[in-house]
Amino acid sequence: MSTAVKLVTKVWIAPGCIVCDACETTAPSVFEVKHDDGTCLIRPAALDAEFTKPLTPDIIQAAEECPVDVIKFDLIEVPADQAPKFATAAAAPAADKAEPHAPAAAHAEGPAPGAKASPEKPAPKKPTEKPKSTDPAIAALIAAATIRGGAAGIIKGADAPSALKEIQKQSPDKLPPDARYAKVIEQSKPEKKDGEPSRREILSAGVAWGIMGLGVGVPSLMGFQRFMMPNVLEEPEPKFRCGPLSRFANLQPGEVDETFKNSGKFWIIREEERLAAVSIVCTHLGCIPNWLGNDRKFKCPCHGSGFKPNGTNFEGPAPRPLERFKINIDAGQVVVDRSKKFLAMGPNDTAVWNDPDASIPV
Ligand code: FES
């Protein structure tokens, strides 16, 4: 009697992608990471079940390696003699390895016999070295960053204990950013069970992250920062002094001044005849959009909401424009008061912005 095989019929990405490249590295014909848009897409061909079925091992491996567990998929079960040949025989053992995930365990019932590498499939961009005995998600991050950064080195062997001691001696604020990211990722994951990688193993991955930091590409770090920022921001003082009005004399209509994005959590925007202070918090679920000067829009990396230069929402799930703060001139200084907000309720419901406290005429 024929054994059963599970096949992926549908794959999608849940909110929360951190644009790390791991999935595209594992399954380049299924996932496309869009750094400019701060998101990851399913390639059009992979919306078809007949396309995804032979790629089942790769898709399961990508889901297993995803650091933030946003890759989801549906499975069907078919007799092995009716299953298509898997496109990448080499990926099957990785799927078997994903024992803690129910779908992967189901897949371990066995790939179709006679599986062979497809000549059409792009060669996977695998790194030459991966740290051993590491959380697969962190290993995937390191792999992706290694590919990006080119010459990144991963510490191991005799050098590891002394490097680990060095890291352990440091307080968190003194650690290299990469080590901090690895630690936070570790803490954001569910409690580990027996048989899964230990904290020590994950900390070792953190050391590897710290040591390889110099080789990691800047875009990769920016991806993590986009992920991290909403959770680590400290609230600034409500009143924020921005200097004299002349400071913004060169700001043209439609332009955005990002000077106070980090320190004050607002942008100064210029409309035709006024300046306003716009909150940096997305009105969907609170992520922090990026100002894309070339595209003249704010773009949220979490779920793709877009906002015009004046903060009006025009694409994605954000239900209303970015909020504005009270702004006025006090003793010759532009002062933004974050304790008073002006909330437009929709792209065509912005009358509140005409309140005298919501802008400064220029
Ligand atoms: Fe969802 Fe910004 S938080 S689009």
mmCIF file of C-alpha atoms and ligand atoms in Angstrom:
data_model
loop_
_atom_site.group_PDB
_atom_site.id
_atom_site.type_symbol
_atom_site.label_atom_id
_atom_site.label_comp_id
_atom_site.label_asym_id
_atom_site.label_seq_id
_atom_site.Cartn_x
_atom_site.Cartn_y
_atom_site.Cartn_z
ATOM 1 C CA MET A 1 0.000 0.000 0.000
ATOM 2 C CA SER A 2 1.262 3.440 -0.925
ATOM 3 C CA THR A 3 2.443 5.682 1.941
ATOM 4 C CA ALA A 4 1.093 9.197 2.269
ATOM 5 C CA VAL A 5 2.966 12.365 1.385
ATOM 6 C CA LYS A 6 2.020 15.899 2.406
ATOM 7 C CA LEU A 7 2.249 18.656 -0.160
ATOM 8 C CA VAL A 8 2.073 22.433 0.171
ATOM 9 C CA THR A 9 -0.863 23.797 -1.815
ATOM 10 C CA LYS A 10 -0.797 27.380 -0.596
ATOM 11 C CA VAL A 11 1.870 29.586 0.994
ATOM 12 C CA TRP A 12 1.519 33.085 2.386
ATOM 13 C CA ILE A 13 3.256 35.561 4.692
ATOM 14 C CA ALA A 14 1.583 36.765 7.862
ATOM 15 C CA PRO A 15 2.231 40.285 9.194
ATOM 16 C CA GLY A 16 5.533 40.860 10.958
ATOM 17 C CA CYS A 17 8.169 40.113 8.302
ATOM 18 C CA ILE A 18 11.535 41.654 9.221
ATOM 19 C CA VAL A 19 12.914 41.492 5.666
ATOM 20 C CA CYS A 20 15.855 39.296 6.588
ATOM 21 C CA ASP A 21 16.321 37.412 3.293
ATOM 22 C CA ALA A 22 16.260 33.968 4.918
ATOM 23 C CA CYS A 23 13.209 32.699 3.007
ATOM 24 C CA GLU A 24 14.422 33.920 -0.380
ATOM 25 C CA THR A 25 17.776 32.289 0.332
ATOM 26 C CA THR A 26 16.072 28.951 0.954
ATOM 27 C CA ALA A 27 13.323 29.111 -1.672
ATOM 28 C CA PRO A 28 14.150 31.808 -4.225
ATOM 29 C CA SER A 29 11.489 30.695 -6.671
ATOM 30 C CA VAL A 30 8.754 31.167 -4.040
ATOM 31 C CA PHE A 31 9.747 34.242 -1.985
ATOM 32 C CA GLU A 32 10.853 37.664 -3.116
ATOM 33 C CA VAL A 33 12.244 40.046 -0.487
ATOM 34 C CA LYS A 34 11.576 43.687 -1.356
ATOM 35 C CA HIS A 35 13.962 45.804 0.650
ATOM 36 C CA ASP A 36 12.763 49.061 -0.834
ATOM 37 C CA ASP A 37 9.230 48.302 0.284
ATOM 38 C CA GLY A 38 10.331 46.657 3.528
ATOM 39 C CA THR A 39 8.362 43.522 2.833
ATOM 40 C CA CYS A 40 8.459 40.041 1.329
ATOM 41 C CA LEU A 41 6.151 38.766 -1.402
ATOM 42 C CA ILE A 42 5.082 35.404 -2.757
ATOM 43 C CA ARG A 43 6.140 35.275 -6.397
ATOM 44 C CA PRO A 44 3.132 35.103 -8.764
ATOM 45 C CA ALA A 45 3.984 31.606 -9.989
ATOM 46 C CA ALA A 46 3.966 30.347 -6.404
ATOM 47 C CA LEU A 47 0.323 31.298 -5.974
ATOM 48 C CA ASP A 48 -0.468 28.141 -7.960
ATOM 49 C CA ALA A 49 -0.747 24.862 -6.012
ATOM 50 C CA GLU A 50 0.768 22.868 -8.868
ATOM 51 C CA PHE A 51 3.864 25.098 -8.637
ATOM 52 C CA THR A 52 4.216 24.823 -4.850
ATOM 53 C CA LYS A 53 3.686 21.071 -4.495
ATOM 54 C CA PRO A 54 7.105 20.024 -5.851
ATOM 55 C CA LEU A 55 8.693 22.776 -3.719
ATOM 56 C CA THR A 56 7.182 21.459 -0.483
ATOM 57 C CA PRO A 57 10.542 20.687 1.213
ATOM 58 C CA ASP A 58 11.928 24.148 0.457
ATOM 59 C CA ILE A 59 8.796 25.908 1.654
ATOM 60 C CA ILE A 60 8.689 23.928 4.894
ATOM 61 C CA GLN A 61 12.360 24.623 5.467
ATOM 62 C CA ALA A 62 11.854 28.346 4.843
ATOM 63 C CA ALA A 63 8.959 28.375 7.340
ATOM 64 C CA GLU A 64 11.074 26.544 9.895
ATOM 65 C CA GLU A 65 13.973 28.943 9.470
ATOM 66 C CA CYS A 66 11.892 32.124 9.504
ATOM 67 C CA PRO A 67 13.089 34.073 12.587
ATOM 68 C CA VAL A 68 9.659 35.584 13.206
ATOM 69 C CA ASP A 69 7.496 32.632 12.116
ATOM 70 C CA VAL A 70 5.459 34.562 9.562
ATOM 71 C CA ILE A 71 5.575 31.995 6.737
ATOM 72 C CA LYS A 72 2.356 29.989 6.731
ATOM 73 C CA PHE A 73 1.210 27.208 4.418
ATOM 74 C CA ASP A 74 -1.594 24.739 3.763
ATOM 75 C CA LEU A 75 -0.949 21.036 3.235
ATOM 76 C CA ILE A 76 -2.851 18.233 1.538
ATOM 77 C CA GLU A 77 -2.104 14.553 1.893
ATOM 78 C CA VAL A 78 -1.823 12.343 -1.172
ATOM 79 C CA PRO A 79 -0.606 8.791 -1.772
ATOM 80 C CA ALA A 80 3.133 8.812 -2.463
ATOM 81 C CA ASP A 81 2.669 7.278 -5.913
ATOM 82 C CA GLN A 82 0.483 10.235 -6.912
ATOM 83 C CA ALA A 83 2.846 12.931 -5.580
ATOM 84 C CA PRO A 84 5.003 14.995 -7.930
ATOM 85 C CA LYS A 85 8.748 14.700 -7.654
ATOM 86 C CA PHE A 86 10.187 17.239 -5.284
ATOM 87 C CA ALA A 87 12.177 19.930 -7.011
ATOM 88 C CA THR A 88 14.989 19.921 -4.465
ATOM 89 C CA ALA A 89 15.923 16.559 -3.015
ATOM 90 C CA ALA A 90 18.592 18.250 -0.877
ATOM 91 C CA ALA A 91 15.973 20.216 1.055
ATOM 92 C CA ALA A 92 14.023 17.148 2.199
ATOM 93 C CA PRO A 93 16.237 16.271 5.182
ATOM 94 C CA ALA A 94 15.903 19.834 6.468
ATOM 95 C CA ALA A 95 12.120 19.413 6.395
ATOM 96 C CA ASP A 96 12.430 16.164 8.330
ATOM 97 C CA LYS A 97 14.609 17.985 10.850
ATOM 98 C CA ALA A 98 11.818 20.449 11.602
ATOM 99 C CA GLU A 99 10.297 18.064 14.093
ATOM 100 C CA PRO A 100 8.817 20.641 16.533
ATOM 101 C CA HIS A 101 6.542 21.985 13.782
ATOM 102 C CA ALA A 102 3.561 19.762 13.131
ATOM 103 C CA PRO A 103 3.444 20.286 9.344
ATOM 104 C CA ALA A 104 7.103 19.450 8.969
ATOM 105 C CA ALA A 105 6.718 16.336 11.063
ATOM 106 C CA ALA A 106 3.859 15.268 8.850
ATOM 107 C CA HIS A 107 6.031 15.753 5.845
ATOM 108 C CA ALA A 108 8.588 13.427 7.389
ATOM 109 C CA GLU A 109 6.421 10.547 6.324
ATOM 110 C CA GLY A 110 8.558 10.570 3.252
ATOM 111 C CA PRO A 111 9.285 12.494 0.092
ATOM 112 C CA ALA A 112 8.331 11.096 -3.278
ATOM 113 C CA PRO A 113 10.722 8.410 -4.325
ATOM 114 C CA GLY A 114 13.279 9.204 -6.950
ATOM 115 C CA ALA A 115 13.363 12.910 -6.131
ATOM 116 C CA LYS A 116 15.881 14.870 -8.191
ATOM 117 C CA ALA A 117 17.075 18.442 -8.515
ATOM 118 C CA SER A 118 15.156 20.296 -11.191
ATOM 119 C CA PRO A 119 17.302 21.939 -13.855
ATOM 120 C CA GLU A 120 14.942 24.957 -13.930
ATOM 121 C CA LYS A 121 15.294 25.727 -10.225
ATOM 122 C CA PRO A 122 17.728 28.565 -9.445
ATOM 123 C CA ALA A 123 20.761 27.385 -7.507
ATOM 124 C CA PRO A 124 20.099 28.077 -3.810
ATOM 125 C CA LYS A 125 22.384 30.726 -2.355
ATOM 126 C CA LYS A 126 23.667 28.694 0.581
ATOM 127 C CA PRO A 127 26.512 29.964 2.739
ATOM 128 C CA THR A 128 29.545 27.775 2.912
ATOM 129 C CA GLU A 129 29.480 27.608 6.718
ATOM 130 C CA LYS A 130 26.767 27.659 9.332
ATOM 131 C CA PRO A 131 27.156 27.505 13.088
ATOM 132 C CA LYS A 132 26.280 24.065 14.382
ATOM 133 C CA SER A 133 23.745 23.263 17.146
ATOM 134 C CA THR A 134 22.052 26.634 16.757
ATOM 135 C CA ASP A 135 18.431 27.660 16.691
ATOM 136 C CA PRO A 136 17.549 27.188 12.999
ATOM 137 C CA ALA A 137 15.940 30.613 12.875
ATOM 138 C CA ILE A 138 19.062 32.352 14.105
ATOM 139 C CA ALA A 139 21.177 30.171 11.834
ATOM 140 C CA ALA A 140 19.054 31.367 8.934
ATOM 141 C CA LEU A 141 19.566 34.981 9.950
ATOM 142 C CA ILE A 142 23.290 34.447 10.094
ATOM 143 C CA ALA A 143 23.203 32.694 6.738
ATOM 144 C CA ALA A 144 21.277 35.533 5.145
ATOM 145 C CA ALA A 145 23.517 38.176 6.664
ATOM 146 C CA THR A 146 26.600 36.227 5.640
ATOM 147 C CA ILE A 147 25.436 36.194 2.059
ATOM 148 C CA ARG A 148 24.738 39.904 2.209
ATOM 149 C CA GLY A 149 27.896 40.831 4.002
ATOM 150 C CA GLY A 150 30.195 38.687 1.927
ATOM 151 C CA ALA A 151 33.208 38.068 4.114
ATOM 152 C CA ALA A 152 31.449 37.699 7.447
ATOM 153 C CA GLY A 153 33.209 35.198 9.688
ATOM 154 C CA ILE A 154 31.556 32.984 12.254
ATOM 155 C CA ILE A 155 33.553 32.288 15.389
ATOM 156 C CA LYS A 156 33.814 28.722 16.576
ATOM 157 C CA GLY A 157 36.229 26.140 17.877
ATOM 158 C CA ALA A 158 39.006 27.169 20.250
ATOM 159 C CA ASP A 159 38.320 30.886 19.892
ATOM 160 C CA ALA A 160 34.711 30.641 21.022
ATOM 161 C CA PRO A 161 35.097 30.411 24.856
ATOM 162 C CA SER A 162 37.218 33.539 25.214
ATOM 163 C CA ALA A 163 34.943 35.495 22.882
ATOM 164 C CA LEU A 164 31.925 34.322 24.849
ATOM 165 C CA LYS A 165 33.507 35.495 28.108
ATOM 166 C CA GLU A 166 34.155 38.880 26.572
ATOM 167 C CA ILE A 167 30.509 39.211 25.573
ATOM 168 C CA GLN A 168 29.251 37.971 28.952
ATOM 169 C CA LYS A 169 31.338 40.578 30.767
ATOM 170 C CA GLN A 170 29.619 43.398 28.903
ATOM 171 C CA SER A 171 26.403 45.067 30.005
ATOM 172 C CA PRO A 172 23.729 44.940 27.265
ATOM 173 C CA ASP A 173 24.184 48.581 26.287
ATOM 174 C CA LYS A 174 27.867 47.899 25.580
ATOM 175 C CA LEU A 175 27.246 44.852 23.371
ATOM 176 C CA PRO A 176 27.625 45.103 19.610
ATOM 177 C CA PRO A 177 24.217 45.729 17.983
ATOM 178 C CA ASP A 178 24.181 42.314 16.347
ATOM 179 C CA ALA A 179 24.571 40.518 19.648
ATOM 180 C CA ARG A 180 21.723 42.548 21.066
ATOM 181 C CA TYR A 181 19.499 41.692 18.096
ATOM 182 C CA ALA A 182 20.219 38.006 18.506
ATOM 183 C CA LYS A 183 19.366 38.192 22.199
ATOM 184 C CA VAL A 184 16.114 39.992 21.591
ATOM 185 C CA ILE A 185 15.138 37.499 18.909
ATOM 186 C CA GLU A 186 15.885 34.723 21.332
ATOM 187 C CA GLN A 187 13.686 36.315 23.993
ATOM 188 C CA SER A 188 10.837 36.857 21.545
ATOM 189 C CA LYS A 189 10.649 33.168 20.696
ATOM 190 C CA PRO A 190 8.446 30.712 22.640
ATOM 191 C CA GLU A 191 9.850 28.792 25.612
ATOM 192 C CA LYS A 192 12.170 26.022 24.445
ATOM 193 C CA LYS A 193 11.244 22.398 25.111
ATOM 194 C CA ASP A 194 13.428 19.351 25.724
ATOM 195 C CA GLY A 195 15.473 18.464 22.709
ATOM 196 C CA GLU A 196 15.449 21.982 21.320
ATOM 197 C CA PRO A 197 18.507 24.245 21.311
ATOM 198 C CA SER A 198 19.549 25.492 24.742
ATOM 199 C CA ARG A 199 20.060 29.095 25.825
ATOM 200 C CA ARG A 200 23.777 28.424 25.730
ATOM 201 C CA GLU A 201 23.540 27.382 22.090
ATOM 202 C CA ILE A 202 21.533 30.455 21.258
ATOM 203 C CA LEU A 203 23.919 32.670 23.193
ATOM 204 C CA SER A 204 26.704 31.120 21.135
ATOM 205 C CA ALA A 205 24.798 32.258 18.065
ATOM 206 C CA GLY A 206 24.655 35.712 19.680
ATOM 207 C CA VAL A 207 28.446 35.640 19.985
ATOM 208 C CA ALA A 208 28.685 34.646 16.344
ATOM 209 C CA TRP A 209 26.450 37.566 15.506
ATOM 210 C CA GLY A 210 28.591 39.978 17.464
ATOM 211 C CA ILE A 211 31.823 38.777 15.927
ATOM 212 C CA MET A 212 30.491 38.765 12.390
ATOM 213 C CA GLY A 213 28.981 42.255 12.853
ATOM 214 C CA LEU A 214 31.690 43.960 10.821
ATOM 215 C CA GLY A 215 30.860 41.857 7.812
ATOM 216 C CA VAL A 216 27.116 42.231 7.947
ATOM 217 C CA GLY A 217 25.596 44.523 5.340
ATOM 218 C CA VAL A 218 23.970 47.763 6.412
ATOM 219 C CA PRO A 219 20.648 46.937 4.714
ATOM 220 C CA SER A 220 20.396 43.827 6.852
ATOM 221 C CA LEU A 221 20.812 45.870 10.025
ATOM 222 C CA MET A 222 18.213 48.329 8.832
ATOM 223 C CA GLY A 223 15.778 45.474 8.432
ATOM 224 C CA PHE A 224 16.316 44.490 12.055
ATOM 225 C CA GLN A 225 16.053 48.064 13.193
ATOM 226 C CA ARG A 226 12.679 48.393 11.508
ATOM 227 C CA PHE A 227 11.629 45.324 13.453
ATOM 228 C CA MET A 228 13.052 46.545 16.717
ATOM 229 C CA MET A 229 12.206 50.202 16.850
ATOM 230 C CA PRO A 230 8.506 49.967 17.801
ATOM 231 C CA ASN A 231 9.401 47.947 20.889
ATOM 232 C CA VAL A 232 12.328 49.918 22.221
ATOM 233 C CA LEU A 233 11.359 53.566 21.826
ATOM 234 C CA GLU A 234 11.346 55.655 24.950
ATOM 235 C CA GLU A 235 8.754 58.357 25.260
ATOM 236 C CA PRO A 236 10.344 61.786 24.966
ATOM 237 C CA GLU A 237 9.331 64.788 27.041
ATOM 238 C CA PRO A 238 5.936 66.114 25.851
ATOM 239 C CA LYS A 239 7.289 69.556 24.903
ATOM 240 C CA PHE A 240 10.096 69.645 22.388
ATOM 241 C CA ARG A 241 11.988 72.771 21.345
ATOM 242 C CA CYS A 242 13.104 72.625 17.713
ATOM 243 C CA GLY A 243 15.010 75.900 17.309
ATOM 244 C CA PRO A 244 14.044 79.095 15.502
ATOM 245 C CA LEU A 245 11.566 79.106 12.618
ATOM 246 C CA SER A 246 14.390 80.129 10.293
ATOM 247 C CA ARG A 247 15.773 76.628 10.744
ATOM 248 C CA PHE A 248 13.024 75.375 8.415
ATOM 249 C CA ALA A 249 13.321 78.198 5.874
ATOM 250 C CA ASN A 250 14.644 75.880 3.159
ATOM 251 C CA LEU A 251 11.985 73.215 3.636
ATOM 252 C CA GLN A 252 9.875 73.215 0.479
ATOM 253 C CA PRO A 253 6.169 72.212 0.183
ATOM 254 C CA GLY A 254 5.967 68.410 0.147
ATOM 255 C CA GLU A 255 9.316 67.973 1.890
ATOM 256 C CA VAL A 256 9.920 66.356 5.256
ATOM 257 C CA ASP A 257 12.461 67.259 7.941
ATOM 258 C CA GLU A 258 13.559 64.121 9.777
ATOM 259 C CA THR A 259 15.756 65.835 12.372
ATOM 260 C CA PHE A 260 13.464 64.979 15.261
ATOM 261 C CA LYS A 261 12.368 61.509 14.191
ATOM 262 C CA ASN A 262 14.418 59.752 16.884
ATOM 263 C CA SER A 263 14.675 62.369 19.582
ATOM 264 C CA GLY A 264 11.126 63.747 19.433
ATOM 265 C CA LYS A 265 9.231 60.983 17.598
ATOM 266 C CA PHE A 266 7.832 63.370 14.999
ATOM 267 C CA TRP A 267 8.597 64.722 11.554
ATOM 268 C CA ILE A 268 8.297 68.382 10.616
ATOM 269 C CA ILE A 269 6.454 68.558 7.297
ATOM 270 C CA ARG A 270 5.946 71.532 5.025
ATOM 271 C CA GLU A 271 2.613 72.108 3.319
ATOM 272 C CA GLU A 272 1.974 74.995 0.962
ATOM 273 C CA GLU A 273 1.613 77.639 3.630
ATOM 274 C CA ARG A 274 2.317 75.945 6.916
ATOM 275 C CA LEU A 275 4.558 73.662 8.945
ATOM 276 C CA ALA A 276 3.179 70.784 10.979
ATOM 277 C CA ALA A 277 4.553 68.162 13.372
ATOM 278 C CA VAL A 278 3.531 64.655 12.317
ATOM 279 C CA SER A 279 3.746 61.591 14.565
ATOM 280 C CA ILE A 280 6.063 58.803 13.411
ATOM 281 C CA VAL A 281 3.650 56.096 14.617
ATOM 282 C CA CYS A 282 1.655 54.220 11.971
ATOM 283 C CA THR A 283 -2.098 54.445 12.549
ATOM 284 C CA HIS A 284 -2.546 50.764 11.731
ATOM 285 C CA LEU A 285 -0.746 48.832 14.483
ATOM 286 C CA GLY A 286 1.915 51.241 15.660
ATOM 287 C CA CYS A 287 5.020 50.442 13.612
ATOM 288 C CA ILE A 288 7.255 53.257 12.430
ATOM 289 C CA PRO A 289 7.030 54.125 8.731
ATOM 290 C CA ASN A 290 10.031 55.297 6.732
ATOM 291 C CA TRP A 291 10.106 58.520 4.734
ATOM 292 C CA LEU A 292 10.977 57.578 1.151
ATOM 293 C CA GLY A 293 12.096 60.885 -0.301
ATOM 294 C CA ASN A 294 12.383 59.640 -3.882
ATOM 295 C CA ASP A 295 8.860 58.211 -3.809
ATOM 296 C CA ARG A 296 7.519 61.176 -1.846
ATOM 297 C CA LYS A 297 5.728 59.013 0.673
ATOM 298 C CA PHE A 298 5.945 57.449 4.108
ATOM 299 C CA LYS A 299 5.921 53.668 3.892
ATOM 300 C CA CYS A 300 5.253 51.379 6.850
ATOM 301 C CA PRO A 301 7.449 48.262 6.795
ATOM 302 C CA CYS A 302 5.046 46.129 8.827
ATOM 303 C CA HIS A 303 1.984 45.777 6.617
ATOM 304 C CA GLY A 304 2.667 48.149 3.759
ATOM 305 C CA SER A 305 0.592 51.214 4.621
ATOM 306 C CA GLY A 306 1.542 54.295 2.630
ATOM 307 C CA PHE A 307 1.065 57.940 3.605
ATOM 308 C CA LYS A 308 1.415 61.050 1.456
ATOM 309 C CA PRO A 309 3.926 63.766 2.443
ATOM 310 C CA ASN A 310 1.204 65.489 4.493
ATOM 311 C CA GLY A 311 0.514 62.243 6.378
ATOM 312 C CA THR A 312 -2.681 61.267 4.554
ATOM 313 C CA ASN A 313 -3.121 57.504 4.278
ATOM 314 C CA PHE A 314 -3.565 56.276 0.697
ATOM 315 C CA GLU A 315 -2.599 52.601 0.593
ATOM 316 C CA GLY A 316 -2.463 49.582 2.871
ATOM 317 C CA PRO A 317 -4.468 48.872 6.030
ATOM 318 C CA ALA A 318 -3.887 52.141 7.940
ATOM 319 C CA PRO A 319 -7.382 53.500 8.621
ATOM 320 C CA ARG A 320 -6.529 57.178 8.980
ATOM 321 C CA PRO A 321 -3.767 59.738 8.450
ATOM 322 C CA LEU A 322 -0.704 60.058 10.668
ATOM 323 C CA GLU A 323 -1.477 62.053 13.783
ATOM 324 C CA ARG A 324 -0.316 65.621 14.250
ATOM 325 C CA PHE A 325 0.940 67.310 17.385
ATOM 326 C CA LYS A 326 0.396 70.831 18.650
ATOM 327 C CA ILE A 327 3.042 73.182 17.260
ATOM 328 C CA ASN A 328 3.589 76.864 17.974
ATOM 329 C CA ILE A 329 6.213 79.554 18.430
ATOM 330 C CA ASP A 330 7.305 80.280 21.978
ATOM 331 C CA ALA A 331 10.057 82.776 22.781
ATOM 332 C CA GLY A 332 11.285 82.640 19.199
ATOM 333 C CA GLN A 333 11.463 78.848 19.162
ATOM 334 C CA VAL A 334 9.353 76.298 17.314
ATOM 335 C CA VAL A 335 7.850 74.154 20.073
ATOM 336 C CA VAL A 336 6.093 70.847 19.496
ATOM 337 C CA ASP A 337 3.803 69.676 22.274
ATOM 338 C CA ARG A 338 3.200 65.944 22.041
ATOM 339 C CA SER A 339 0.586 66.008 24.806
ATOM 340 C CA LYS A 340 -1.968 67.548 22.410
ATOM 341 C CA LYS A 341 -2.835 65.592 19.263
ATOM 342 C CA PHE A 342 -4.937 66.340 16.209
ATOM 343 C CA LEU A 343 -6.541 63.185 14.839
ATOM 344 C CA ALA A 344 -7.908 63.235 11.304
ATOM 345 C CA MET A 345 -10.401 60.397 10.971
ATOM 346 C CA GLY A 346 -9.833 59.682 7.281
ATOM 347 C CA PRO A 347 -8.071 60.941 4.172
ATOM 348 C CA ASN A 348 -11.024 63.255 3.489
ATOM 349 C CA ASP A 349 -11.681 64.153 7.079
ATOM 350 C CA THR A 350 -8.749 66.402 7.914
ATOM 351 C CA ALA A 351 -10.548 69.586 9.014
ATOM 352 C CA VAL A 352 -8.945 69.238 12.445
ATOM 353 C CA TRP A 353 -5.616 70.145 10.830
ATOM 354 C CA ASN A 354 -6.970 73.682 10.382
ATOM 355 C CA ASP A 355 -6.947 74.242 14.135
ATOM 356 C CA PRO A 356 -4.549 77.158 14.819
ATOM 357 C CA ASP A 357 -2.524 74.950 17.170
ATOM 358 C CA ALA A 358 -2.031 72.243 14.538
ATOM 359 C CA SER A 359 0.369 74.191 12.339
ATOM 360 C CA ILE A 360 2.576 77.284 12.036
ATOM 361 C CA PRO A 361 1.989 79.585 9.054
ATOM 362 C CA VAL A 362 5.035 80.242 6.882
HETATM 363 FE FE1 FES B 1 0.487 47.873 9.932
HETATM 364 FE FE2 FES B 1 1.865 50.120 9.741
HETATM 365 S S1 FES B 1 1.553 48.945 11.477
HETATM 366 S S2 FES B 1 0.851 49.066 8.208
#
